[in-house]
Amino acid sequence: MWSDRSDEIVNRLGWLDIAVRMDEERHCIDALLQDLQQEGYTQAVLLGMGGSSLAPEVFARTFGNGPMTLRILDSTHPAAVQGLADSLDPARTLFIVATKSGTTAETLSLFKYFHKQLQDQLGEAEAGAHFVAITDAGSELVKLGQACRFRAVFINDPNIGGRYSALSHFGLIPAALVGVNLRRMLRRAIETKNDCGRHITGSLNPGAQIGVVMAEMAKAGRDKLTVIADEEVASFADWLEQLIAESTGKSGTGIVPVVGEPAASPEAYGADRLFVHLQWSDAGAQDAKVQALVDAGHPVIRVRFRDRYDLGGQFFLWEFATAVAGARLGIHPFDQPDVESAKQQSRQMMSAYMKSGSLPAPQPSLEAGGLKVYLGDGDGERPPGSAVEALAAFVNQAAAGDYISIQAYVRPCLPVSRLLGTLQGCLRDRTKLATTIGYGPRFLHSTGQLHKGDRGNGLFIQLTDRPSADADIPDEPGSAASAVPFGVLIQAQSLGDRQALMDAGRRVLRIDLGEEAQSELERLVSSLAA
């Protein structure tokens, strides 16, 4: 069913029955939690990217604080790293190092940074006990965990890709720390698995129904799957974004998930939308807006949550639906062939930095105050008069059916997120195009595959900053030597992704917001809105 090619098919179907098998593993997870509570641990930090971090974030935001507080760090911005480090009580903090491959550059950099911090504050003998790892058997992280004397190394089923791993160790260990009843969660997942079983006729199979609708709508031009979520389950949309984008965005096709766009009246949208309403109750805040979309003739999939534990079933439902959509689109739903291009370009940037001490930055087309604007190749010779003029001219290139992607390589925080949301809504209202937001480098492990693998109808607005302070990445665990700081790493990632997009023929506008990024972003958004 999944693809004509067998590579990465037969060894990627472990998600189909992982809920059944994890029901036997949950006692080990409960034992870990019990030990941590007895030893006085009060908080946990998950270091991971993409599939390793998004399901834990759903559990943390949906269930809140339980036996322990769970925080997710999936940014390499030095202010985000240092800000989290300054807020922690190291003696009461557990770090979860989560990477399937064991080689994810961001995750290992974050591990080395916090391991050095704990070693300095608690001593080498005690530092290792504050770390657990989740990875595949035989990975480099297994060896690292042994060498650094981690409290535990959990070996996940290797037959599960990262974005399908929500109901495996990657999702359930963090879930247990915030008080999720794993038995109840897994029971809901198994119920949905049975509802999608081979004995169920396709027309009665909810996973098959949603998958077919997603794919057939995409083929008919409605390829912007726009999620409108009630606040109680809003974080599930971020997980769904990665699953759909990375699974379907390849081979010149794809379904573009649109998450976080403020809901609007029907006339604000083009004819390329398929809506999904994640509904928490019958009297939700979004119901009237969704009904208006239905009345206007837009297609809407409604998904109702009975309570928070329906997350277990919804994880499986959408994994199944996405795999079915891949089959209908004729693509491979379990690989990510274009993700490596940005990584490769970033490594080349880092190599240049190691040789010369500076990154190979392009020449700006405009410098004004603290801002620098970089146009993509072939954007004309006339320099823009201002950043807002450059932005307006850039989005004016768009045609019906295109989409806009805001890529923010800046410190993730609530004030910046609000400004980005305002920018998202402003661009959507101005163009009637689907508009997405992603913090870098987080989105590289989520929507990055789609950006290079789809039919090339995206416009990419890259926002960067210049942090006033930096944080060193130890060359090796426990080492004081550091050849590369986090500020260089995130800049290399943004430059590498820009180059990978341009190599793929994508339209890119880069705006460097300088050291006062939040203030400059606020001015940019206000000018565009005016």
PDB file of C-alpha atoms in Angstrom, residues 223-468:
ATOM      1  CA  ASP A 223      -3.483  21.450  -0.641  1.00  0.00           C
ATOM      2  CA  LYS A 224      -3.284  23.963   2.266  1.00  0.00           C
ATOM      3  CA  LEU A 225      -4.518  21.966   5.258  1.00  0.00           C
ATOM      4  CA  THR A 226      -5.431  24.729   7.685  1.00  0.00           C
ATOM      5  CA  VAL A 227      -5.798  23.726  11.335  1.00  0.00           C
ATOM      6  CA  ILE A 228      -8.171  25.706  13.539  1.00  0.00           C
ATOM      7  CA  ALA A 229      -7.700  24.431  17.079  1.00  0.00           C
ATOM      8  CA  ASP A 230      -9.463  25.125  20.351  1.00  0.00           C
ATOM      9  CA  GLU A 231      -6.966  26.417  22.916  1.00  0.00           C
ATOM     10  CA  GLU A 232      -7.064  23.241  25.030  1.00  0.00           C
ATOM     11  CA  VAL A 233      -5.540  21.165  22.185  1.00  0.00           C
ATOM     12  CA  ALA A 234      -3.715  23.862  20.210  1.00  0.00           C
ATOM     13  CA  SER A 235      -0.293  22.270  20.747  1.00  0.00           C
ATOM     14  CA  PHE A 236      -1.459  19.108  18.944  1.00  0.00           C
ATOM     15  CA  ALA A 237      -1.515  21.181  15.752  1.00  0.00           C
ATOM     16  CA  ASP A 238       2.259  21.745  15.973  1.00  0.00           C
ATOM     17  CA  TRP A 239       2.840  17.995  16.128  1.00  0.00           C
ATOM     18  CA  LEU A 240       0.413  17.495  13.226  1.00  0.00           C
ATOM     19  CA  GLU A 241       2.278  20.105  11.181  1.00  0.00           C
ATOM     20  CA  GLN A 242       5.510  18.108  11.234  1.00  0.00           C
ATOM     21  CA  LEU A 243       3.800  14.788  10.543  1.00  0.00           C
ATOM     22  CA  ILE A 244       1.984  16.025   7.429  1.00  0.00           C
ATOM     23  CA  ALA A 245       4.684  18.330   6.033  1.00  0.00           C
ATOM     24  CA  GLU A 246       7.598  15.916   6.310  1.00  0.00           C
ATOM     25  CA  SER A 247       5.578  12.896   5.191  1.00  0.00           C
ATOM     26  CA  THR A 248       3.916  14.386   2.100  1.00  0.00           C
ATOM     27  CA  GLY A 249       6.212  17.226   0.953  1.00  0.00           C
ATOM     28  CA  LYS A 250       8.412  15.499  -1.617  1.00  0.00           C
ATOM     29  CA  SER A 251       8.658  14.429  -5.252  1.00  0.00           C
ATOM     30  CA  GLY A 252       7.158  17.742  -6.396  1.00  0.00           C
ATOM     31  CA  THR A 253       3.968  17.421  -4.387  1.00  0.00           C
ATOM     32  CA  GLY A 254       2.824  17.906  -0.819  1.00  0.00           C
ATOM     33  CA  ILE A 255       0.159  19.005   1.618  1.00  0.00           C
ATOM     34  CA  VAL A 256       1.038  22.318   3.306  1.00  0.00           C
ATOM     35  CA  PRO A 257      -0.123  22.344   6.949  1.00  0.00           C
ATOM     36  CA  VAL A 258      -1.059  25.838   8.134  1.00  0.00           C
ATOM     37  CA  VAL A 259      -0.949  26.173  11.920  1.00  0.00           C
ATOM     38  CA  GLY A 260      -1.472  29.207  14.127  1.00  0.00           C
ATOM     39  CA  GLU A 261      -3.111  31.447  11.524  1.00  0.00           C
ATOM     40  CA  PRO A 262      -5.813  33.470  13.308  1.00  0.00           C
ATOM     41  CA  ALA A 263      -9.212  32.254  12.147  1.00  0.00           C
ATOM     42  CA  ALA A 264     -10.913  34.734   9.817  1.00  0.00           C
ATOM     43  CA  SER A 265     -14.084  35.200   7.807  1.00  0.00           C
ATOM     44  CA  PRO A 266     -14.491  32.993   4.698  1.00  0.00           C
ATOM     45  CA  GLU A 267     -13.563  35.731   2.217  1.00  0.00           C
ATOM     46  CA  ALA A 268     -10.050  35.979   3.720  1.00  0.00           C
ATOM     47  CA  TYR A 269      -9.161  32.589   2.251  1.00  0.00           C
ATOM     48  CA  GLY A 270      -8.409  31.419  -1.256  1.00  0.00           C
ATOM     49  CA  ALA A 271      -9.854  28.330  -2.924  1.00  0.00           C
ATOM     50  CA  ASP A 272      -6.832  26.207  -1.976  1.00  0.00           C
ATOM     51  CA  ARG A 273      -7.856  25.443   1.610  1.00  0.00           C
ATOM     52  CA  LEU A 274      -8.964  22.303   3.421  1.00  0.00           C
ATOM     53  CA  PHE A 275      -9.792  23.067   7.048  1.00  0.00           C
ATOM     54  CA  VAL A 276      -9.405  20.864  10.111  1.00  0.00           C
ATOM     55  CA  HIS A 277     -11.192  21.871  13.301  1.00  0.00           C
ATOM     56  CA  LEU A 278      -9.688  20.353  16.455  1.00  0.00           C
ATOM     57  CA  GLN A 279     -12.749  20.723  18.663  1.00  0.00           C
ATOM     58  CA  TRP A 280     -12.605  20.530  22.449  1.00  0.00           C
ATOM     59  CA  SER A 281     -16.280  21.090  23.258  1.00  0.00           C
ATOM     60  CA  ASP A 282     -19.632  21.790  21.617  1.00  0.00           C
ATOM     61  CA  ALA A 283     -19.482  25.420  22.697  1.00  0.00           C
ATOM     62  CA  GLY A 284     -15.905  26.203  21.713  1.00  0.00           C
ATOM     63  CA  ALA A 285     -14.593  29.658  20.860  1.00  0.00           C
ATOM     64  CA  GLN A 286     -13.955  28.657  17.233  1.00  0.00           C
ATOM     65  CA  ASP A 287     -17.305  27.037  16.469  1.00  0.00           C
ATOM     66  CA  ALA A 288     -19.026  30.065  14.915  1.00  0.00           C
ATOM     67  CA  LYS A 289     -16.052  30.839  12.651  1.00  0.00           C
ATOM     68  CA  VAL A 290     -15.825  27.215  11.534  1.00  0.00           C
ATOM     69  CA  GLN A 291     -19.556  27.075  10.811  1.00  0.00           C
ATOM     70  CA  ALA A 292     -19.194  30.202   8.679  1.00  0.00           C
ATOM     71  CA  LEU A 293     -16.557  28.393   6.614  1.00  0.00           C
ATOM     72  CA  VAL A 294     -18.896  25.424   6.149  1.00  0.00           C
ATOM     73  CA  ASP A 295     -21.754  27.727   5.138  1.00  0.00           C
ATOM     74  CA  ALA A 296     -19.461  29.412   2.592  1.00  0.00           C
ATOM     75  CA  GLY A 297     -18.710  26.061   0.941  1.00  0.00           C
ATOM     76  CA  HIS A 298     -15.206  25.404   2.312  1.00  0.00           C
ATOM     77  CA  PRO A 299     -14.473  21.744   3.120  1.00  0.00           C
ATOM     78  CA  VAL A 300     -13.978  21.138   6.851  1.00  0.00           C
ATOM     79  CA  ILE A 301     -12.904  18.037   8.773  1.00  0.00           C
ATOM     80  CA  ARG A 302     -14.134  18.175  12.375  1.00  0.00           C
ATOM     81  CA  VAL A 303     -12.307  16.134  15.021  1.00  0.00           C
ATOM     82  CA  ARG A 304     -13.806  16.057  18.503  1.00  0.00           C
ATOM     83  CA  PHE A 305     -11.758  15.462  21.673  1.00  0.00           C
ATOM     84  CA  ARG A 306     -13.675  13.942  24.558  1.00  0.00           C
ATOM     85  CA  ASP A 307     -10.873  14.761  26.989  1.00  0.00           C
ATOM     86  CA  ARG A 308      -7.074  15.056  27.084  1.00  0.00           C
ATOM     87  CA  TYR A 309      -6.552  11.303  26.869  1.00  0.00           C
ATOM     88  CA  ASP A 310      -8.016  11.306  23.370  1.00  0.00           C
ATOM     89  CA  LEU A 311      -4.544  12.480  22.358  1.00  0.00           C
ATOM     90  CA  GLY A 312      -3.545   8.797  22.355  1.00  0.00           C
ATOM     91  CA  GLY A 313      -6.128   7.985  19.706  1.00  0.00           C
ATOM     92  CA  GLN A 314      -5.504  11.167  17.724  1.00  0.00           C
ATOM     93  CA  PHE A 315      -1.770  10.456  17.434  1.00  0.00           C
ATOM     94  CA  PHE A 316      -2.530   7.093  15.829  1.00  0.00           C
ATOM     95  CA  LEU A 317      -5.456   8.387  13.742  1.00  0.00           C
ATOM     96  CA  TRP A 318      -3.387  11.078  12.016  1.00  0.00           C
ATOM     97  CA  GLU A 319      -0.344   8.833  11.562  1.00  0.00           C
ATOM     98  CA  PHE A 320      -2.581   6.345   9.753  1.00  0.00           C
ATOM     99  CA  ALA A 321      -4.332   9.070   7.760  1.00  0.00           C
ATOM    100  CA  THR A 322      -1.025  10.611   6.686  1.00  0.00           C
ATOM    101  CA  ALA A 323       0.320   7.261   5.501  1.00  0.00           C
ATOM    102  CA  VAL A 324      -2.891   6.690   3.516  1.00  0.00           C
ATOM    103  CA  ALA A 325      -2.619  10.191   2.029  1.00  0.00           C
ATOM    104  CA  GLY A 326       0.926   9.343   0.952  1.00  0.00           C
ATOM    105  CA  ALA A 327      -0.356   6.243  -0.816  1.00  0.00           C
ATOM    106  CA  ARG A 328      -3.030   8.278  -2.634  1.00  0.00           C
ATOM    107  CA  LEU A 329      -0.473  10.924  -3.651  1.00  0.00           C
ATOM    108  CA  GLY A 330       1.923   8.276  -4.922  1.00  0.00           C
ATOM    109  CA  ILE A 331       4.791   9.303  -2.636  1.00  0.00           C
ATOM    110  CA  HIS A 332       6.828   7.625   0.104  1.00  0.00           C
ATOM    111  CA  PRO A 333       5.355   8.753   3.456  1.00  0.00           C
ATOM    112  CA  PHE A 334       8.238   7.564   5.665  1.00  0.00           C
ATOM    113  CA  ASP A 335      11.387   9.088   4.163  1.00  0.00           C
ATOM    114  CA  GLN A 336      12.714  12.673   4.072  1.00  0.00           C
ATOM    115  CA  PRO A 337      14.980  12.919   1.013  1.00  0.00           C
ATOM    116  CA  ASP A 338      15.454  16.706   1.016  1.00  0.00           C
ATOM    117  CA  VAL A 339      16.231  17.265   4.713  1.00  0.00           C
ATOM    118  CA  GLU A 340      19.910  16.543   4.200  1.00  0.00           C
ATOM    119  CA  SER A 341      20.415  19.442   1.746  1.00  0.00           C
ATOM    120  CA  ALA A 342      20.153  22.129   4.447  1.00  0.00           C
ATOM    121  CA  LYS A 343      22.321  20.091   6.822  1.00  0.00           C
ATOM    122  CA  GLN A 344      24.962  19.697   4.145  1.00  0.00           C
ATOM    123  CA  GLN A 345      25.014  23.415   3.414  1.00  0.00           C
ATOM    124  CA  SER A 346      25.230  24.188   7.152  1.00  0.00           C
ATOM    125  CA  ARG A 347      28.183  21.844   7.519  1.00  0.00           C
ATOM    126  CA  GLN A 348      29.933  23.638   4.668  1.00  0.00           C
ATOM    127  CA  MET A 349      29.307  26.972   6.414  1.00  0.00           C
ATOM    128  CA  MET A 350      30.740  25.566   9.648  1.00  0.00           C
ATOM    129  CA  SER A 351      33.757  24.207   7.816  1.00  0.00           C
ATOM    130  CA  ALA A 352      34.421  27.656   6.348  1.00  0.00           C
ATOM    131  CA  TYR A 353      34.126  29.173   9.829  1.00  0.00           C
ATOM    132  CA  MET A 354      36.635  26.708  11.268  1.00  0.00           C
ATOM    133  CA  LYS A 355      39.128  27.647   8.551  1.00  0.00           C
ATOM    134  CA  SER A 356      38.715  31.419   8.452  1.00  0.00           C
ATOM    135  CA  GLY A 357      37.008  32.377  11.722  1.00  0.00           C
ATOM    136  CA  SER A 358      33.962  33.840   9.942  1.00  0.00           C
ATOM    137  CA  LEU A 359      30.899  32.590   8.117  1.00  0.00           C
ATOM    138  CA  PRO A 360      30.580  33.171   4.336  1.00  0.00           C
ATOM    139  CA  ALA A 361      27.785  35.748   4.506  1.00  0.00           C
ATOM    140  CA  PRO A 362      26.175  37.203   1.358  1.00  0.00           C
ATOM    141  CA  GLN A 363      26.244  40.930   0.559  1.00  0.00           C
ATOM    142  CA  PRO A 364      23.141  42.844   1.684  1.00  0.00           C
ATOM    143  CA  SER A 365      20.993  44.667  -0.867  1.00  0.00           C
ATOM    144  CA  LEU A 366      20.024  47.243   1.771  1.00  0.00           C
ATOM    145  CA  GLU A 367      21.417  48.439   5.094  1.00  0.00           C
ATOM    146  CA  ALA A 368      19.246  50.800   7.125  1.00  0.00           C
ATOM    147  CA  GLY A 369      19.886  51.378  10.806  1.00  0.00           C
ATOM    148  CA  GLY A 370      20.141  47.982  12.460  1.00  0.00           C
ATOM    149  CA  LEU A 371      18.512  46.168   9.531  1.00  0.00           C
ATOM    150  CA  LYS A 372      20.074  44.358   6.591  1.00  0.00           C
ATOM    151  CA  VAL A 373      18.041  43.016   3.678  1.00  0.00           C
ATOM    152  CA  TYR A 374      19.240  40.261   1.357  1.00  0.00           C
ATOM    153  CA  LEU A 375      17.371  39.601  -1.870  1.00  0.00           C
ATOM    154  CA  GLY A 376      17.449  36.209  -3.534  1.00  0.00           C
ATOM    155  CA  ASP A 377      19.174  35.513  -6.835  1.00  0.00           C
ATOM    156  CA  GLY A 378      17.377  37.015  -9.814  1.00  0.00           C
ATOM    157  CA  ASP A 379      15.348  39.546  -7.799  1.00  0.00           C
ATOM    158  CA  GLY A 380      16.383  42.508  -9.948  1.00  0.00           C
ATOM    159  CA  GLU A 381      19.069  45.114  -9.675  1.00  0.00           C
ATOM    160  CA  ARG A 382      17.143  47.994  -8.087  1.00  0.00           C
ATOM    161  CA  PRO A 383      17.789  47.969  -4.332  1.00  0.00           C
ATOM    162  CA  PRO A 384      14.759  48.443  -2.093  1.00  0.00           C
ATOM    163  CA  GLY A 385      14.277  51.726  -0.258  1.00  0.00           C
ATOM    164  CA  SER A 386      13.311  50.043   3.033  1.00  0.00           C
ATOM    165  CA  ALA A 387      12.776  46.637   4.595  1.00  0.00           C
ATOM    166  CA  VAL A 388       8.996  46.979   4.387  1.00  0.00           C
ATOM    167  CA  GLU A 389       9.265  47.940   0.690  1.00  0.00           C
ATOM    168  CA  ALA A 390      11.417  44.858   0.083  1.00  0.00           C
ATOM    169  CA  LEU A 391       8.914  42.690   1.956  1.00  0.00           C
ATOM    170  CA  ALA A 392       5.918  44.125   0.080  1.00  0.00           C
ATOM    171  CA  ALA A 393       7.623  43.676  -3.283  1.00  0.00           C
ATOM    172  CA  PHE A 394       8.603  40.135  -2.368  1.00  0.00           C
ATOM    173  CA  VAL A 395       5.087  38.970  -1.481  1.00  0.00           C
ATOM    174  CA  ASN A 396       3.689  40.732  -4.557  1.00  0.00           C
ATOM    175  CA  GLN A 397       5.437  38.038  -6.634  1.00  0.00           C
ATOM    176  CA  ALA A 398       2.953  35.498  -5.338  1.00  0.00           C
ATOM    177  CA  ALA A 399       0.235  33.916  -7.418  1.00  0.00           C
ATOM    178  CA  ALA A 400      -2.939  32.122  -6.386  1.00  0.00           C
ATOM    179  CA  GLY A 401      -2.093  28.757  -4.857  1.00  0.00           C
ATOM    180  CA  ASP A 402       1.270  29.894  -3.481  1.00  0.00           C
ATOM    181  CA  TYR A 403       2.050  30.060   0.226  1.00  0.00           C
ATOM    182  CA  ILE A 404       4.241  32.236   2.453  1.00  0.00           C
ATOM    183  CA  SER A 405       6.604  30.806   5.071  1.00  0.00           C
ATOM    184  CA  ILE A 406       8.033  33.021   7.832  1.00  0.00           C
ATOM    185  CA  GLN A 407      11.258  31.456   9.125  1.00  0.00           C
ATOM    186  CA  ALA A 408      12.363  33.119  12.363  1.00  0.00           C
ATOM    187  CA  TYR A 409      15.943  32.405  13.395  1.00  0.00           C
ATOM    188  CA  VAL A 410      15.486  34.559  16.494  1.00  0.00           C
ATOM    189  CA  ARG A 411      15.008  33.950  20.203  1.00  0.00           C
ATOM    190  CA  PRO A 412      11.696  32.151  20.743  1.00  0.00           C
ATOM    191  CA  CYS A 413       9.700  34.076  23.354  1.00  0.00           C
ATOM    192  CA  LEU A 414       6.104  35.204  23.877  1.00  0.00           C
ATOM    193  CA  PRO A 415       6.489  38.855  22.715  1.00  0.00           C
ATOM    194  CA  VAL A 416       8.249  37.776  19.500  1.00  0.00           C
ATOM    195  CA  SER A 417       5.668  35.024  18.907  1.00  0.00           C
ATOM    196  CA  ARG A 418       2.885  37.602  19.168  1.00  0.00           C
ATOM    197  CA  LEU A 419       4.615  39.869  16.666  1.00  0.00           C
ATOM    198  CA  LEU A 420       5.147  36.955  14.284  1.00  0.00           C
ATOM    199  CA  GLY A 421       1.477  36.065  14.634  1.00  0.00           C
ATOM    200  CA  THR A 422       0.508  39.622  13.745  1.00  0.00           C
ATOM    201  CA  LEU A 423       2.828  39.483  10.720  1.00  0.00           C
ATOM    202  CA  GLN A 424       1.303  36.150   9.707  1.00  0.00           C
ATOM    203  CA  GLY A 425      -2.229  37.542   9.836  1.00  0.00           C
ATOM    204  CA  CYS A 426      -1.222  40.738   8.030  1.00  0.00           C
ATOM    205  CA  LEU A 427       0.408  38.856   5.146  1.00  0.00           C
ATOM    206  CA  ARG A 428      -2.538  36.458   4.899  1.00  0.00           C
ATOM    207  CA  ASP A 429      -5.042  39.327   4.782  1.00  0.00           C
ATOM    208  CA  ARG A 430      -2.952  41.254   2.228  1.00  0.00           C
ATOM    209  CA  THR A 431      -2.450  38.318  -0.155  1.00  0.00           C
ATOM    210  CA  LYS A 432      -5.155  35.763   0.776  1.00  0.00           C
ATOM    211  CA  LEU A 433      -2.331  33.214   0.748  1.00  0.00           C
ATOM    212  CA  ALA A 434      -1.744  30.524   3.347  1.00  0.00           C
ATOM    213  CA  THR A 435       0.965  31.830   5.698  1.00  0.00           C
ATOM    214  CA  THR A 436       3.027  29.742   8.110  1.00  0.00           C
ATOM    215  CA  ILE A 437       5.507  30.500  10.900  1.00  0.00           C
ATOM    216  CA  GLY A 438       8.447  28.449  12.122  1.00  0.00           C
ATOM    217  CA  TYR A 439      11.236  29.153  14.575  1.00  0.00           C
ATOM    218  CA  GLY A 440      14.638  28.102  13.276  1.00  0.00           C
ATOM    219  CA  PRO A 441      16.263  25.653  13.489  1.00  0.00           C
ATOM    220  CA  ARG A 442      13.210  23.890  14.942  1.00  0.00           C
ATOM    221  CA  PHE A 443      11.222  24.048  11.681  1.00  0.00           C
ATOM    222  CA  LEU A 444      14.085  22.403   9.742  1.00  0.00           C
ATOM    223  CA  HIS A 445      13.061  19.187  11.512  1.00  0.00           C
ATOM    224  CA  SER A 446       9.376  19.812  10.820  1.00  0.00           C
ATOM    225  CA  THR A 447       8.445  21.662   7.631  1.00  0.00           C
ATOM    226  CA  GLY A 448      11.959  21.902   6.136  1.00  0.00           C
ATOM    227  CA  GLN A 449      11.442  18.802   3.993  1.00  0.00           C
ATOM    228  CA  LEU A 450       8.276  20.237   2.450  1.00  0.00           C
ATOM    229  CA  HIS A 451       9.964  23.554   1.656  1.00  0.00           C
ATOM    230  CA  LYS A 452      12.495  21.875  -0.647  1.00  0.00           C
ATOM    231  CA  GLY A 453      10.464  18.888  -1.826  1.00  0.00           C
ATOM    232  CA  ASP A 454       7.074  20.328  -2.802  1.00  0.00           C
ATOM    233  CA  ARG A 455       6.120  21.894  -6.145  1.00  0.00           C
ATOM    234  CA  GLY A 456       8.091  25.066  -5.481  1.00  0.00           C
ATOM    235  CA  ASN A 457       5.197  27.411  -4.750  1.00  0.00           C
ATOM    236  CA  GLY A 458       6.481  28.809  -1.453  1.00  0.00           C
ATOM    237  CA  LEU A 459       7.837  32.286  -0.680  1.00  0.00           C
ATOM    238  CA  PHE A 460      10.291  32.192   2.207  1.00  0.00           C
ATOM    239  CA  ILE A 461      10.873  35.167   4.505  1.00  0.00           C
ATOM    240  CA  GLN A 462      13.921  34.483   6.649  1.00  0.00           C
ATOM    241  CA  LEU A 463      14.270  36.635   9.780  1.00  0.00           C
ATOM    242  CA  THR A 464      17.562  36.553  11.677  1.00  0.00           C
ATOM    243  CA  ASP A 465      19.188  38.529  14.487  1.00  0.00           C
ATOM    244  CA  ARG A 466      22.620  39.187  15.942  1.00  0.00           C
ATOM    245  CA  PRO A 467      22.667  38.124  19.600  1.00  0.00           C
ATOM    246  CA  SER A 468      24.495  40.525  21.903  1.00  0.00           C
TER     247      SER A 468
END
